[in-house]
Short mmCIF file of C-alpha atoms in Angstrom, two decimals:
data_model
loop_
_atom_site.label_atom_id
_atom_site.label_comp_id
_atom_site.label_asym_id
_atom_site.label_seq_id
_atom_site.Cartn_x
_atom_site.Cartn_y
_atom_site.Cartn_z
CA UNK A 1 -19.17 -43.68 -9.89
CA UNK A 2 -16.70 -41.05 -10.26
CA UNK A 3 -17.54 -37.10 -10.40
CA UNK A 4 -15.52 -34.16 -11.38
CA UNK A 5 -15.51 -30.49 -10.75
CA UNK A 6 -15.04 -27.79 -13.21
CA UNK A 7 -11.42 -28.34 -14.93
CA UNK A 8 -8.52 -26.68 -13.88
CA UNK A 9 -7.20 -23.99 -15.39
CA UNK A 10 -3.50 -24.57 -13.89
CA UNK A 11 -1.27 -24.79 -16.80
CA UNK A 12 1.40 -27.00 -13.83
CA UNK A 13 -1.88 -29.77 -14.54
CA UNK A 14 -3.81 -31.89 -17.11
CA UNK A 15 -6.05 -28.78 -18.63
CA UNK A 16 -8.78 -31.49 -18.73
CA UNK A 17 -8.56 -32.66 -15.12
CA UNK A 18 -9.48 -30.62 -12.42
CA UNK A 19 -7.63 -29.65 -9.42
CA UNK A 20 -9.49 -31.89 -6.98
CA UNK A 21 -11.25 -34.70 -7.68
CA UNK A 22 -14.31 -36.59 -5.66
CA UNK A 23 -15.68 -40.06 -6.42
CA UNK A 24 -18.20 -42.31 -5.30
CA UNK A 25 -18.35 -45.72 -4.06
CA UNK A 26 -21.13 -47.18 -2.17
CA UNK A 27 -21.65 -45.35 0.70
CA UNK A 28 -18.19 -43.78 1.06
CA UNK A 29 -17.36 -40.30 -1.05
CA UNK A 30 -13.60 -39.17 -1.53
CA UNK A 31 -11.93 -36.12 -2.36
CA UNK A 32 -9.14 -36.47 -3.76
CA UNK A 33 -6.55 -33.09 -4.14
CA UNK A 34 -5.16 -33.40 -7.94
CA UNK A 35 -2.39 -31.00 -8.28
CA UNK A 36 0.24 -33.22 -7.98
CA UNK A 37 3.43 -31.08 -9.86
CA UNK A 38 2.49 -28.80 -7.33
CA UNK A 39 2.11 -31.48 -4.57
CA UNK A 40 -1.68 -30.66 -3.80
CA UNK A 41 -1.48 -27.66 -2.89
CA UNK A 42 -4.05 -26.04 -1.52
CA UNK A 43 -5.10 -22.44 -3.52
CA UNK A 44 -8.21 -20.75 -3.58
CA UNK A 45 -9.74 -22.37 -6.80
CA UNK A 46 -9.46 -25.90 -3.87
CA UNK A 47 -10.43 -24.44 -1.23
CA UNK A 48 -13.65 -22.85 -2.99
CA UNK A 49 -14.86 -26.33 -4.95
CA UNK A 50 -13.88 -28.94 -1.77
CA UNK A 51 -16.07 -26.67 0.37
CA UNK A 52 -19.56 -26.63 -1.33
CA UNK A 53 -19.05 -30.73 -2.20
CA UNK A 54 -18.08 -31.64 1.36
CA UNK A 55 -20.71 -29.67 2.77
CA UNK A 56 -23.42 -31.50 0.76
CA UNK A 57 -21.58 -34.99 1.75
CA UNK A 58 -21.94 -33.74 5.64
CA UNK A 59 -25.48 -33.39 5.43
CA UNK A 60 -26.94 -35.50 3.06
CA UNK A 61 -27.79 -38.90 4.20
CA UNK A 62 -25.84 -41.24 1.42
CA UNK A 63 -22.58 -40.23 2.41
CA UNK A 64 -22.02 -42.46 5.28
CA UNK A 65 -17.80 -41.95 5.43
CA UNK A 66 -15.82 -38.99 4.11
CA UNK A 67 -12.65 -40.21 2.06
CA UNK A 68 -9.56 -37.19 1.90
CA UNK A 69 -6.19 -38.36 -0.68
CA UNK A 70 -3.67 -37.23 -3.10
CA UNK A 71 -2.94 -38.07 -7.07
CA UNK A 72 0.99 -38.49 -6.32
CA UNK A 73 4.40 -38.05 -4.14
CA UNK A 74 1.53 -35.73 -1.70
CA UNK A 75 -1.52 -36.20 0.06
CA UNK A 76 -0.71 -31.69 0.63
CA UNK A 77 2.62 -29.84 0.82
CA UNK A 78 0.71 -26.63 2.28
CA UNK A 79 -1.27 -24.12 0.73
CA UNK A 80 -0.40 -21.71 -1.74
CA UNK A 81 1.94 -18.91 0.04
CA UNK A 82 3.75 -17.37 -2.50
CA UNK A 83 0.03 -16.07 -4.18
CA UNK A 84 -0.42 -15.17 -0.26
CA UNK A 85 2.02 -12.97 -0.02
CA UNK A 86 1.80 -11.68 -3.37
CA UNK A 87 -1.84 -10.44 -2.34
CA UNK A 88 -0.55 -9.03 0.86
CA UNK A 89 1.73 -7.64 -0.57
CA UNK A 90 0.16 -5.05 -2.18
CA UNK A 91 -2.83 -2.85 0.05
CA UNK A 92 -5.89 -3.66 -3.10
CA UNK A 93 -5.58 -7.20 -3.05
CA UNK A 94 -4.63 -7.41 0.63
CA UNK A 95 -8.09 -8.64 2.02
CA UNK A 96 -8.01 -12.10 -0.86
CA UNK A 97 -4.82 -13.23 0.85
CA UNK A 98 -6.79 -12.78 4.60
CA UNK A 99 -9.52 -14.53 2.60
CA UNK A 100 -7.68 -17.58 1.46
CA UNK A 101 -6.22 -17.85 4.94
CA UNK A 102 -10.12 -17.72 6.14
CA UNK A 103 -11.12 -20.01 3.63
CA UNK A 104 -8.88 -22.49 5.06
CA UNK A 105 -9.17 -22.65 8.33
CA UNK A 106 -13.59 -22.64 8.21
CA UNK A 107 -12.76 -25.62 6.22
CA UNK A 108 -10.27 -27.27 8.55
CA UNK A 109 -12.89 -26.69 10.74
CA UNK A 110 -15.69 -28.38 8.34
CA UNK A 111 -13.65 -31.43 8.43
CA UNK A 112 -13.14 -32.29 12.26
CA UNK A 113 -16.59 -30.82 13.34
CA UNK A 114 -18.85 -32.68 10.28
CA UNK A 115 -20.90 -35.49 11.87
CA UNK A 116 -19.78 -38.47 9.49
CA UNK A 117 -16.67 -40.90 10.00
CA UNK A 118 -13.71 -39.54 8.14
CA UNK A 119 -10.70 -41.52 6.79
CA UNK A 120 -7.52 -39.70 5.93
CA UNK A 121 -4.62 -41.00 3.94
CA UNK A 122 -1.22 -39.22 4.42
CA UNK A 123 -0.10 -41.31 1.89
CA UNK A 124 2.97 -39.00 1.09
CA UNK A 125 3.91 -35.11 1.72
CA UNK A 126 1.72 -33.91 3.94
CA UNK A 127 2.77 -30.24 5.83
CA UNK A 128 1.15 -26.78 6.59
CA UNK A 129 -2.38 -26.94 5.31
CA UNK A 130 -2.31 -30.58 3.91
CA UNK A 131 -1.80 -30.93 7.91
CA UNK A 132 -4.56 -29.13 7.98
CA UNK A 133 -6.83 -30.95 6.26
CA UNK A 134 -5.63 -34.50 8.14
CA UNK A 135 -4.89 -33.78 11.84
CA UNK A 136 -8.62 -33.94 13.53
CA UNK A 137 -9.75 -36.78 11.09
CA UNK A 138 -10.87 -39.29 13.84
CA UNK A 139 -9.12 -41.63 11.21
CA UNK A 140 -5.61 -40.80 9.70
CA UNK A 141 -2.98 -43.65 7.90
CA UNK A 142 0.14 -43.42 7.73
CA UNK A 143 2.10 -45.38 5.45
CA UNK A 144 6.08 -45.88 4.93
CA UNK A 145 6.43 -42.79 2.67
CA UNK A 146 4.78 -40.19 4.62
CA UNK A 147 6.74 -37.09 5.38
CA UNK A 148 5.07 -34.96 7.85
CA UNK A 149 6.08 -31.10 9.00
CA UNK A 150 4.71 -27.36 9.93
CA UNK A 151 7.62 -25.81 8.47
CA UNK A 152 6.34 -22.00 8.55
CA UNK A 153 9.09 -20.85 10.76
CA UNK A 154 11.50 -21.63 7.80
CA UNK A 155 9.15 -19.13 5.50
CA UNK A 156 9.00 -16.57 8.35
CA UNK A 157 5.61 -16.90 9.25
CA UNK A 158 3.80 -19.00 12.01
CA UNK A 159 2.11 -23.19 12.69
CA UNK A 160 -1.49 -22.78 11.80
CA UNK A 161 -4.51 -24.80 10.51
CA UNK A 162 -4.84 -25.06 14.03
CA UNK A 163 -1.98 -26.14 15.06
CA UNK A 164 -2.16 -24.62 18.28
CA UNK A 165 -4.38 -27.14 18.86
CA UNK A 166 -2.53 -30.31 17.60
CA UNK A 167 1.41 -29.44 18.57
CA UNK A 168 0.00 -28.73 22.49
CA UNK A 169 -1.17 -31.93 22.66
CA UNK A 170 0.30 -34.60 20.97
CA UNK A 171 2.81 -36.12 23.99
CA UNK A 172 5.66 -33.92 25.92
CA UNK A 173 7.04 -31.43 24.13
CA UNK A 174 7.15 -32.84 20.45
CA UNK A 175 4.55 -30.79 19.39
CA UNK A 176 6.39 -27.30 21.14
CA UNK A 177 9.75 -28.53 18.85
CA UNK A 178 8.49 -29.77 15.48
CA UNK A 179 6.40 -26.47 15.44
CA UNK A 180 8.94 -24.54 16.38
CA UNK A 181 12.06 -25.46 14.12
CA UNK A 182 9.94 -27.17 10.84
CA UNK A 183 11.49 -30.43 11.30
CA UNK A 184 9.89 -33.38 9.38
CA UNK A 185 9.09 -36.51 10.55
CA UNK A 186 8.87 -39.81 8.37
CA UNK A 187 6.76 -43.18 7.85
CA UNK A 188 5.43 -44.81 10.99
CA UNK A 189 6.67 -41.76 13.51
CA UNK A 190 4.32 -40.09 12.19
CA UNK A 191 1.79 -42.56 13.18
CA UNK A 192 4.14 -43.64 17.43
CA UNK A 193 3.54 -39.33 18.17
CA UNK A 194 -0.26 -39.65 17.35
CA UNK A 195 -0.09 -37.13 14.80
CA UNK A 196 -1.43 -41.24 12.22
CA UNK A 197 -3.87 -43.08 13.87
CA UNK A 198 -2.88 -46.09 11.86
CA UNK A 199 0.14 -47.55 9.92
CA UNK A 200 -0.39 -48.86 6.96
CA UNK A 201 2.05 -49.97 3.79
CA UNK A 202 0.84 -48.20 1.18
CA UNK A 203 0.41 -51.19 -1.72
CA UNK A 204 -2.30 -52.01 0.96
CA UNK A 205 -4.06 -48.44 0.54
CA UNK A 206 -6.46 -49.75 -2.78
CA UNK A 207 -7.44 -52.84 -1.56
CA UNK A 208 -8.28 -51.55 2.36
CA UNK A 209 -10.14 -48.68 0.11
CA UNK A 210 -12.23 -50.83 -1.73
CA UNK A 211 -12.80 -52.77 1.39
CA UNK A 212 -14.57 -49.85 3.27
CA UNK A 213 -16.73 -48.68 0.26
CA UNK A 214 -17.81 -52.43 0.85
CA UNK A 215 -18.70 -52.18 4.37
CA UNK A 216 -23.18 -51.58 4.63
CA UNK A 217 -23.22 -50.43 8.43
CA UNK A 218 -19.81 -48.44 8.65
CA UNK A 219 -19.68 -47.21 11.89
CA UNK A 220 -16.57 -45.56 13.62
CA UNK A 221 -15.68 -49.45 15.40
CA UNK A 222 -15.83 -51.08 12.14
CA UNK A 223 -14.24 -48.73 10.25
CA UNK A 224 -11.27 -48.71 13.25
CA UNK A 225 -11.09 -52.37 12.53
CA UNK A 226 -10.98 -52.33 9.16
CA UNK A 227 -7.93 -50.06 9.09
CA UNK A 228 -6.59 -52.39 11.65
CA UNK A 229 -7.17 -55.42 10.44
CA UNK A 230 -4.80 -53.61 6.90
CA UNK A 231 -1.97 -52.74 9.86
CA UNK A 232 1.63 -53.09 8.77
CA UNK A 233 3.71 -55.16 11.84
CA UNK A 234 6.86 -53.29 12.79
CA UNK A 235 9.98 -55.68 10.19
CA UNK A 236 12.89 -56.72 12.62
CA UNK A 237 14.93 -54.41 11.02
CA UNK A 238 13.21 -51.40 10.58
CA UNK A 239 14.18 -48.17 12.88
CA UNK A 240 12.03 -46.71 15.14
CA UNK A 241 11.83 -42.79 16.00
CA UNK A 242 14.79 -41.14 16.59
CA UNK A 243 13.39 -39.33 19.89
CA UNK A 244 12.92 -41.47 21.68
CA UNK A 245 15.20 -42.78 25.15
CA UNK A 246 17.80 -40.27 26.53
CA UNK A 247 16.94 -37.59 23.15
CA UNK A 248 13.12 -37.47 24.29
CA UNK A 249 13.71 -36.89 27.70
CA UNK A 250 16.85 -33.94 26.63
CA UNK A 251 14.24 -32.60 24.21
CA UNK A 252 11.12 -32.12 26.79
CA UNK A 253 13.80 -30.89 28.86
CA UNK A 254 14.48 -28.10 27.13
CA UNK A 255 11.25 -27.54 25.37
CA UNK A 256 9.46 -26.98 28.33
CA UNK A 257 9.61 -23.94 28.38
CA UNK A 258 7.66 -20.31 28.18
CA UNK A 259 10.33 -18.55 26.06
CA UNK A 260 12.34 -18.73 23.03
CA UNK A 261 15.51 -18.29 24.56
CA UNK A 262 15.17 -20.11 27.70
CA UNK A 263 14.66 -23.04 24.97
CA UNK A 264 18.30 -21.91 23.52
CA UNK A 265 19.70 -21.64 26.73
CA UNK A 266 18.83 -25.45 28.37
CA UNK A 267 19.44 -26.68 24.14
CA UNK A 268 23.22 -25.18 24.80
CA UNK A 269 23.67 -26.31 27.80
CA UNK A 270 22.75 -29.99 26.80
CA UNK A 271 25.04 -29.86 23.70
CA UNK A 272 28.51 -28.65 26.41
CA UNK A 273 27.12 -31.30 28.87
CA UNK A 274 25.09 -34.31 28.25
CA UNK A 275 27.11 -37.34 28.72
CA UNK A 276 25.40 -38.97 26.04
CA UNK A 277 27.66 -37.61 22.92
CA UNK A 278 24.33 -38.45 20.03
CA UNK A 279 22.07 -36.47 22.35
CA UNK A 280 24.81 -33.45 22.63
CA UNK A 281 24.98 -33.84 18.56
CA UNK A 282 21.15 -33.99 18.29
CA UNK A 283 21.41 -30.66 20.78
CA UNK A 284 24.00 -28.58 18.86
CA UNK A 285 21.83 -29.19 15.10
CA UNK A 286 18.26 -28.21 16.87
CA UNK A 287 20.31 -25.23 17.75
CA UNK A 288 21.75 -24.63 14.34
CA UNK A 289 18.54 -25.22 12.73
CA UNK A 290 16.76 -22.57 15.85
CA UNK A 291 18.86 -19.78 14.69
CA UNK A 292 18.26 -20.20 10.96
CA UNK A 293 14.00 -19.63 11.69
CA UNK A 294 12.86 -16.08 11.87
CA UNK A 295 13.24 -14.96 15.43
CA UNK A 296 10.04 -13.64 15.69
CA UNK A 297 7.97 -16.14 14.11
CA UNK A 298 9.92 -18.53 16.52
CA UNK A 299 8.23 -16.48 19.32
CA UNK A 300 4.17 -15.93 17.67
CA UNK A 301 4.94 -19.67 17.52
CA UNK A 302 5.73 -20.56 21.02
CA UNK A 303 3.22 -17.99 21.95
CA UNK A 304 0.48 -19.41 20.38
CA UNK A 305 1.45 -23.16 20.55
CA UNK A 306 1.22 -22.33 25.20
CA UNK A 307 -2.21 -20.26 24.85
CA UNK A 308 -3.70 -23.17 22.11
CA UNK A 309 -3.20 -25.55 24.30
CA UNK A 310 -6.39 -24.27 27.00
CA UNK A 311 -8.32 -23.55 24.02
CA UNK A 312 -11.26 -25.83 21.97
CA UNK A 313 -9.95 -26.25 18.14
CA UNK A 314 -12.40 -23.06 16.78
CA UNK A 315 -10.92 -21.16 19.19
CA UNK A 316 -7.82 -21.88 18.54
CA UNK A 317 -7.90 -21.95 14.58
CA UNK A 318 -9.88 -18.37 15.51
CA UNK A 319 -6.71 -17.65 17.48
CA UNK A 320 -4.17 -18.38 14.62
CA UNK A 321 -6.62 -16.64 11.61
CA UNK A 322 -5.94 -12.97 13.98
CA UNK A 323 -1.81 -13.69 13.49
CA UNK A 324 -2.26 -14.57 10.15
CA UNK A 325 -4.23 -11.32 9.50
CA UNK A 326 -1.44 -9.69 11.44
CA UNK A 327 1.21 -11.31 8.65
CA UNK A 328 -0.93 -10.29 5.77
CA UNK A 329 -0.49 -6.89 7.02
CA UNK A 330 3.40 -6.14 7.20
CA UNK A 331 3.45 -6.11 11.21
CA UNK A 332 6.79 -8.20 10.40
CA UNK A 333 8.57 -8.29 6.59
CA UNK A 334 9.82 -12.09 7.73
CA UNK A 335 7.29 -13.64 6.14
CA UNK A 336 7.59 -11.80 2.45
CA UNK A 337 11.46 -11.82 3.08
CA UNK A 338 11.23 -16.22 4.01
CA UNK A 339 8.22 -16.88 0.92
CA UNK A 340 10.90 -15.48 -1.32
CA UNK A 341 14.80 -16.46 -0.07
CA UNK A 342 12.97 -20.51 0.54
CA UNK A 343 10.04 -20.95 -2.17
CA UNK A 344 11.02 -18.47 -4.87
CA UNK A 345 14.93 -18.25 -5.28
CA UNK A 346 15.51 -20.91 -3.24
CA UNK A 347 18.63 -19.37 -1.79
CA UNK A 348 20.39 -21.92 1.23
CA UNK A 349 22.02 -19.39 3.50
CA UNK A 350 20.03 -17.77 6.47
CA UNK A 351 17.10 -15.28 5.22
CA UNK A 352 17.48 -11.71 6.47
CA UNK A 353 14.83 -11.87 9.22
CA UNK A 354 14.21 -8.64 10.77
CA UNK A 355 14.97 -8.26 13.75
CA UNK A 356 17.56 -10.95 13.00
CA UNK A 357 18.52 -11.62 16.71
CA UNK A 358 16.10 -13.57 19.17
CA UNK A 359 16.74 -10.26 22.01
CA UNK A 360 15.77 -7.46 19.47
CA UNK A 361 12.43 -9.24 19.43
CA UNK A 362 10.54 -8.50 21.72
CA UNK A 363 7.97 -10.36 23.92
CA UNK A 364 5.26 -7.73 24.70
CA UNK A 365 5.08 -6.28 21.70
CA UNK A 366 5.14 -9.99 20.00
CA UNK A 367 2.16 -9.97 22.21
CA UNK A 368 0.24 -7.18 21.69
CA UNK A 369 0.76 -6.92 17.63
CA UNK A 370 0.25 -10.43 16.30
CA UNK A 371 -2.30 -11.79 19.51
CA UNK A 372 -4.10 -8.13 20.50
CA UNK A 373 -4.44 -5.66 17.49
CA UNK A 374 -6.21 -7.78 15.45
CA UNK A 375 -9.38 -9.80 16.50
CA UNK A 376 -13.42 -10.01 14.88
CA UNK A 377 -13.68 -7.67 18.15
CA UNK A 378 -11.57 -4.56 16.56
CA UNK A 379 -13.14 -5.33 12.93
CA UNK A 380 -9.27 -5.76 12.19
CA UNK A 381 -9.55 -9.49 11.41
CA UNK A 382 -12.72 -12.35 10.23
CA UNK A 383 -14.24 -13.83 12.01
CA UNK A 384 -14.54 -17.57 11.74
CA UNK A 385 -18.06 -18.52 11.25
CA UNK A 386 -18.90 -22.48 11.09
CA UNK A 387 -22.08 -23.68 9.28
CA UNK A 388 -24.78 -23.92 11.96
CA UNK A 389 -25.18 -27.85 11.32
CA UNK A 390 -21.85 -28.68 12.61
CA UNK A 391 -20.58 -29.99 16.07
CA UNK A 392 -19.70 -28.08 18.89
CA UNK A 393 -16.65 -26.77 18.79
CA UNK A 394 -16.94 -28.21 22.76
CA UNK A 395 -18.08 -31.67 21.90
CA UNK A 396 -16.17 -32.88 18.73
CA UNK A 397 -14.66 -36.67 18.70
CA UNK A 398 -11.68 -37.14 20.27
CA UNK A 399 -9.07 -37.21 17.54
CA UNK A 400 -6.92 -39.20 19.55
CA UNK A 401 -9.80 -42.05 20.05
CA UNK A 402 -8.21 -44.80 17.97
CA UNK A 403 -4.42 -43.55 18.02
CA UNK A 404 -1.70 -45.31 20.22
CA UNK A 405 -2.77 -44.12 23.97
CA UNK A 406 -1.34 -41.34 25.00
CA UNK A 407 1.27 -40.78 27.87
CA UNK A 408 -1.32 -38.99 29.87
CA UNK A 409 -3.54 -41.73 29.27
CA UNK A 410 -0.54 -44.87 30.18
CA UNK A 411 -0.36 -42.62 32.95
CA UNK A 412 -3.45 -42.16 34.71
CA UNK A 413 -3.40 -46.13 34.27
CA UNK A 414 -0.38 -46.63 36.16
CA UNK A 415 -0.99 -43.96 39.30
CA UNK A 416 -4.90 -45.02 39.31
CA UNK A 417 -6.96 -42.01 38.07
CA UNK A 418 -7.58 -43.45 35.12
CA UNK A 419 -11.18 -45.33 34.74
CA UNK A 420 -10.20 -48.69 33.67
CA UNK A 421 -7.35 -49.26 36.45
CA UNK A 422 -9.63 -50.43 38.77
CA UNK A 423 -6.21 -50.36 41.94
CA UNK A 424 -3.85 -48.40 42.46
CA UNK A 425 -0.44 -50.14 42.02
CA UNK A 426 0.13 -52.25 39.29
CA UNK A 427 2.57 -54.09 37.34
CA UNK A 428 3.98 -53.88 33.59
CA UNK A 429 2.55 -56.85 32.35
CA UNK A 430 -1.12 -55.62 33.90
CA UNK A 431 -0.66 -52.41 32.24
CA UNK A 432 0.14 -54.40 29.21
CA UNK A 433 -2.82 -56.35 29.41
CA UNK A 434 -5.17 -53.75 30.10
CA UNK A 435 -4.17 -51.44 26.75
CA UNK A 436 -4.15 -54.38 25.01
CA UNK A 437 -8.00 -55.09 25.84
CA UNK A 438 -8.64 -51.28 25.72
CA UNK A 439 -7.22 -50.82 22.42
CA UNK A 440 -7.99 -54.49 21.00
CA UNK A 441 -4.83 -55.68 20.20
CA UNK A 442 -4.14 -52.60 18.62
CA UNK A 443 -0.69 -53.07 16.62
CA UNK A 444 2.13 -50.47 18.27
CA UNK A 445 0.50 -50.23 21.47
CA UNK A 446 3.19 -52.78 23.46
CA UNK A 447 5.98 -50.57 21.69
CA UNK A 448 4.69 -47.05 22.74
CA UNK A 449 4.04 -48.48 26.42
CA UNK A 450 7.47 -50.45 27.14
CA UNK A 451 8.88 -46.89 25.54
CA UNK A 452 7.20 -44.76 28.04
CA UNK A 453 7.95 -46.86 31.28
CA UNK A 454 11.31 -47.08 30.40
CA UNK A 455 11.77 -43.25 30.25
CA UNK A 456 8.83 -42.30 33.13
CA UNK A 457 8.95 -45.34 35.35
CA UNK A 458 10.68 -46.61 38.09
CA UNK A 459 9.81 -50.42 39.79
CA UNK A 460 9.37 -50.54 43.01
CA UNK A 461 9.34 -54.06 44.74
CA UNK A 462 7.06 -55.65 47.25
CA UNK A 463 8.74 -58.62 48.51
CA UNK A 464 5.65 -59.64 50.35
CA UNK A 465 3.46 -60.24 46.85
CA UNK A 466 7.13 -60.97 45.59
CA UNK A 467 6.07 -58.52 42.53
CA UNK A 468 7.21 -55.31 40.67
CA UNK A 469 4.92 -52.34 41.39
CA UNK A 470 5.35 -49.37 38.37
CA UNK A 471 5.79 -46.02 39.90
CA UNK A 472 5.77 -42.73 37.91
CA UNK A 473 8.16 -40.62 38.23
CA UNK A 474 7.16 -36.94 39.02
#
């Protein structure tokens, strides 16, 4: 059975089609983003349609699983920032711009905290606001068509929709790199870096969703097993993510700093002196990309990601709500400049950022303006108020539970602090076997562990026992 929300008034989509559709099949309830000509970009109407239905499903007994997907080439390419900037430019309509972010961030939190299994199919472009809808789902499916990015610094804004929470929690400094540069990762790499929990070929998605709807008692474990059964193994000639080995070591080293200036300094050193030509080229290209970004946005983004690591999701979203309010109030002209240059005029040159140079952006002023001046406590920013039936912010299901093991988890098994380690010393074969059991033979686990061990571990010979113990490099 399929039900449809009131029809869209957008001339860009079919007049008899709503921008969000809803389907019911068995115990599964599905929302379908349906603005394909706009790559399913979220607007106010879509949020107004989506929230009451999601809340009804969350509290009802009939819906056992909630699925999110999109029509066309995208799951969701982001929020409708052109409308936001237009509203923000006029003091009379500015509250509408701020309210859009308020509605969007509350929707993101509801999807993360609702007491039902949530499966998000990122079969296509998934950026910005689309990432917010997807990234805290317990089950996040990437396909060969997935294009994943947080490109906000390109338009003079800062990564939001919980980015300060999830970018700060993926391995190493991958999240910092993606948040500052706005770089894209695609296909299997989205799974390998933890933004997706599973990788399934696009052609298998329809059958997978049919099998999901056929489950009589869809527990988290049964859903995980079902998706894993549909997994797509790496082909022998399939390229792996480019962010591995020496390049990954360079990335973690450069983006580990807490000021953008130090990051640029580290990348410059790598670009000039690293022994690997490919790494030097990567660093040089990354410097060029950072130079194109708004200096103000870079500093706001880095500060938010560092602070978000110590916050729960709701607190991180509230911090981003405060930041969004500052942007909407015009504390920097860069948001309007960036949206006009990149999305409307589509210029290829560097936008006319103000200030134009990193050294002209005062760090203390950034902290005061974006992190202190606009807050609910001061009455200068709206407070996020999730529905009371939702799971507490400190008790959310771990979004990495069904993903590949993180570097931190692998390290804990190597150094003996993992609750399943059982020893303070371990061989590579033992490490692989332990995670194979813990993840029940999950696809990609072996490859992930081997890549991490190659970068982060040394081998110590034990001639008496004829073994090689793994030792984590500190």
